[in-house]
mmCIF file with all atom_site columns, C-alpha atoms in Angstrom:
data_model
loop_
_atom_site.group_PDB
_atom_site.id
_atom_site.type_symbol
_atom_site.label_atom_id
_atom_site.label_alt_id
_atom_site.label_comp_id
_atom_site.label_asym_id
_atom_site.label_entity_id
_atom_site.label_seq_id
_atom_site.pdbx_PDB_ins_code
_atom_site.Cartn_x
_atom_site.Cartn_y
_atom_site.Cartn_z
_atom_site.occupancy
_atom_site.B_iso_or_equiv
_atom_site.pdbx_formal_charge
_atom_site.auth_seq_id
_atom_site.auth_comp_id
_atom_site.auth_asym_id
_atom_site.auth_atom_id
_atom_site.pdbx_PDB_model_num
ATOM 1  C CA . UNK A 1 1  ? -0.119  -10.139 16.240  1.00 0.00 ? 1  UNK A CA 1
ATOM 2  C CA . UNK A 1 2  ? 1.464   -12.791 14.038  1.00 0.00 ? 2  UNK A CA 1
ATOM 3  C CA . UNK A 1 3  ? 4.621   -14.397 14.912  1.00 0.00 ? 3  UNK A CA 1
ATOM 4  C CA . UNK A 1 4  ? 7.636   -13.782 13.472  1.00 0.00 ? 4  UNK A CA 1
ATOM 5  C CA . UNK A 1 5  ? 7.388   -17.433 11.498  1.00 0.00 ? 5  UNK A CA 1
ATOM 6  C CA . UNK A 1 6  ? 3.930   -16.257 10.296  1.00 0.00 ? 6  UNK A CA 1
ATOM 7  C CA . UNK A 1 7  ? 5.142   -12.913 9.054   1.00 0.00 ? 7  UNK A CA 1
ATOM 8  C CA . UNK A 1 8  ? 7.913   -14.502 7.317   1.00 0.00 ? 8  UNK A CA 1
ATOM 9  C CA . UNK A 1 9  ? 5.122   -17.209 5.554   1.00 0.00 ? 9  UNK A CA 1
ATOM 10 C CA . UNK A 1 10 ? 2.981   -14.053 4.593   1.00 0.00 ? 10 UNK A CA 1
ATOM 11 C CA . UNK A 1 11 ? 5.485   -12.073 3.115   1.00 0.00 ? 11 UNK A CA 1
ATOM 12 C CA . UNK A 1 12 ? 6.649   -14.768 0.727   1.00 0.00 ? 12 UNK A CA 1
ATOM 13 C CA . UNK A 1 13 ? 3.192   -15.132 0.228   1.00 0.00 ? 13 UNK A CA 1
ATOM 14 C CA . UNK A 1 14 ? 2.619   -11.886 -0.951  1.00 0.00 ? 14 UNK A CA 1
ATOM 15 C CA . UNK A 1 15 ? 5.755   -11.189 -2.873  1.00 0.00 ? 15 UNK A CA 1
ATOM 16 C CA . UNK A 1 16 ? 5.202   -14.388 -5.054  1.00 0.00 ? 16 UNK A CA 1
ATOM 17 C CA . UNK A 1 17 ? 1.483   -13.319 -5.628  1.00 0.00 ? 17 UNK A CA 1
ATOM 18 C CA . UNK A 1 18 ? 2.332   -10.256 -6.586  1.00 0.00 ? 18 UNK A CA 1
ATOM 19 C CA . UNK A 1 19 ? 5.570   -10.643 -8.819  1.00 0.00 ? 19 UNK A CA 1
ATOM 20 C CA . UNK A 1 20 ? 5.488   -14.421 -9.486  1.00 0.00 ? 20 UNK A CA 1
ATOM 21 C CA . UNK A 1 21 ? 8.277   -17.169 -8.093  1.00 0.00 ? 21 UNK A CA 1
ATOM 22 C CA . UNK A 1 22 ? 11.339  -16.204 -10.516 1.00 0.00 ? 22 UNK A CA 1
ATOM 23 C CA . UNK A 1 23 ? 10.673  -12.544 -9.656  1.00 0.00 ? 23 UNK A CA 1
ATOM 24 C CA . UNK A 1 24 ? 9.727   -12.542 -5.714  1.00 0.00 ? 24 UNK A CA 1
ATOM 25 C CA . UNK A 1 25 ? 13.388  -14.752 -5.260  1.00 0.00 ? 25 UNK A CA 1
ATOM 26 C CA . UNK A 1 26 ? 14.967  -12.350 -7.070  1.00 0.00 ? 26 UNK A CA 1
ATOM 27 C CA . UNK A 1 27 ? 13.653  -9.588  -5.070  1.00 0.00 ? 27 UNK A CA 1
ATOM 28 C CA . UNK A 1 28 ? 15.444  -11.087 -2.255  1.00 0.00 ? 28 UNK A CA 1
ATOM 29 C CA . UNK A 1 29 ? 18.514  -11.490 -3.775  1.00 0.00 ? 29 UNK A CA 1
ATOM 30 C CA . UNK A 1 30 ? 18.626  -8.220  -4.230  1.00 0.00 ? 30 UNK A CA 1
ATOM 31 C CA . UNK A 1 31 ? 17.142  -7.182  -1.234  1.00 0.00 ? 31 UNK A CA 1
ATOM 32 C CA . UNK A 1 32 ? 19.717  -9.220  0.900   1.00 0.00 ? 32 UNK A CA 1
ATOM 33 C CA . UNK A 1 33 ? 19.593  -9.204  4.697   1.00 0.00 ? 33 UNK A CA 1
ATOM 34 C CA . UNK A 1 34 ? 20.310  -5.484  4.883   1.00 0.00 ? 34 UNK A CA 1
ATOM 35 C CA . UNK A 1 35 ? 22.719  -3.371  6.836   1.00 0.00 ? 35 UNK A CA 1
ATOM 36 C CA . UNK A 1 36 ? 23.127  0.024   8.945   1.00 0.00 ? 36 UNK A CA 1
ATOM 37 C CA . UNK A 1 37 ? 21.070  2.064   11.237  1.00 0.00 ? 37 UNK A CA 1
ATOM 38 C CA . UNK A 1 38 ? 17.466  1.276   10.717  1.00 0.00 ? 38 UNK A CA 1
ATOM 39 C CA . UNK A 1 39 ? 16.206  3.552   12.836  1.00 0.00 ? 39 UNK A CA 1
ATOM 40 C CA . UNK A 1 40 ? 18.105  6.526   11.218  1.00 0.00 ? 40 UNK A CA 1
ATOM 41 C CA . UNK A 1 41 ? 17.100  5.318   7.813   1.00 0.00 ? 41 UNK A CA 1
ATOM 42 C CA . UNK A 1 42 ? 13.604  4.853   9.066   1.00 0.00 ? 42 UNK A CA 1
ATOM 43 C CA . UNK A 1 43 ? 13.476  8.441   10.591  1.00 0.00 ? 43 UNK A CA 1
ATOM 44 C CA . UNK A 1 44 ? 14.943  10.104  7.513   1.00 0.00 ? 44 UNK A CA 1
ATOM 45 C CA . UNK A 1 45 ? 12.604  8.145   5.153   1.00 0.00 ? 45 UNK A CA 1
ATOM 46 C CA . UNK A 1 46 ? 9.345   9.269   7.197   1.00 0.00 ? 46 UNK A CA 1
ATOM 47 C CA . UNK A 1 47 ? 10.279  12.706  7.578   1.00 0.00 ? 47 UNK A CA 1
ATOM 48 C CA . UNK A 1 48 ? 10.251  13.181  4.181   1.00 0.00 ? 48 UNK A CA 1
ATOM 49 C CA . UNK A 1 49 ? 6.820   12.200  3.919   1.00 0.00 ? 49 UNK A CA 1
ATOM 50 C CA . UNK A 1 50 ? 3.755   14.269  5.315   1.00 0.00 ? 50 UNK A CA 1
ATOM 51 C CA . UNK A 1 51 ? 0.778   12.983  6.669   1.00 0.00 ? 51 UNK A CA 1
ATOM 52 C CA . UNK A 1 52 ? -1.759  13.651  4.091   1.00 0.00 ? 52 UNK A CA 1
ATOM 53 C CA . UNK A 1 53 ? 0.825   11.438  1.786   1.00 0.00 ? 53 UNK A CA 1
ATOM 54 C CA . UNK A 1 54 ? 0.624   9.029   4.671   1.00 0.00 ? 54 UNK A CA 1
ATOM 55 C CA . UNK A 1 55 ? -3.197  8.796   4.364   1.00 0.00 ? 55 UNK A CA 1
ATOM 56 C CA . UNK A 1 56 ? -3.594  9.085   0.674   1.00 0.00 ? 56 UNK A CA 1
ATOM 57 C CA . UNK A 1 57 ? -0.995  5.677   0.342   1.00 0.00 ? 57 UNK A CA 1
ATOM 58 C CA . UNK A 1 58 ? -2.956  4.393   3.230   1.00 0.00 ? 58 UNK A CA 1
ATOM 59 C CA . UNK A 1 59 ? -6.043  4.393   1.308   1.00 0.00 ? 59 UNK A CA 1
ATOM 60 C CA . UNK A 1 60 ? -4.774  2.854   -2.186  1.00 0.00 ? 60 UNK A CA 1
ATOM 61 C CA . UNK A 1 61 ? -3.431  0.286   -0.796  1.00 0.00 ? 61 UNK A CA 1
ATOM 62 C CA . UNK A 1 62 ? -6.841  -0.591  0.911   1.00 0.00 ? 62 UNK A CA 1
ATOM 63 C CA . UNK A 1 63 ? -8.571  0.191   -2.591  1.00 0.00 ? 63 UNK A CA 1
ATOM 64 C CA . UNK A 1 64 ? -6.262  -2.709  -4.040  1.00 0.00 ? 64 UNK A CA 1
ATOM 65 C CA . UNK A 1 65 ? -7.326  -5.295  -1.237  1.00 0.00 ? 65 UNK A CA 1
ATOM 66 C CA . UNK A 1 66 ? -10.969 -4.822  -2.061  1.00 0.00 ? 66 UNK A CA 1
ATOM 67 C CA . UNK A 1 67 ? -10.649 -5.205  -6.267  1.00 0.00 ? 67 UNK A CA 1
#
């Protein structure tokens, strides 16, 4: 499990390798630090989506890491 520090290092890693510098800091400007119940939000958001949806985005995003 990576450390909160290394998380941190590999998301800006992957948000400027996949939409550039100008783009990844303006992602986070955007994005800002965030607010309410994440755990709500996170419920609501999940039970919208079944499980063959889960699997399906499961395995394009692991078809992307391979190309």
């Amino acid at each position: 499990m990576m450390t909160p520090i290394e998380l941190r290092k590999k998301g800006y890693q992957v948000l400027v390798e996949n939409l550039g510098q100008v783009d990844a800091i303006r992602f986070l400007q955007q994005a800002g630090w965030g607010s309410g119940d994440y755990t709500q939000e996170r419920k609501e958001i999940l039970d919208r989506v079944t499980r063959e949806e889960f699997w399906e985005d499961l395995k394009r995003i692991r078809e992307r890491k391979v190309k």
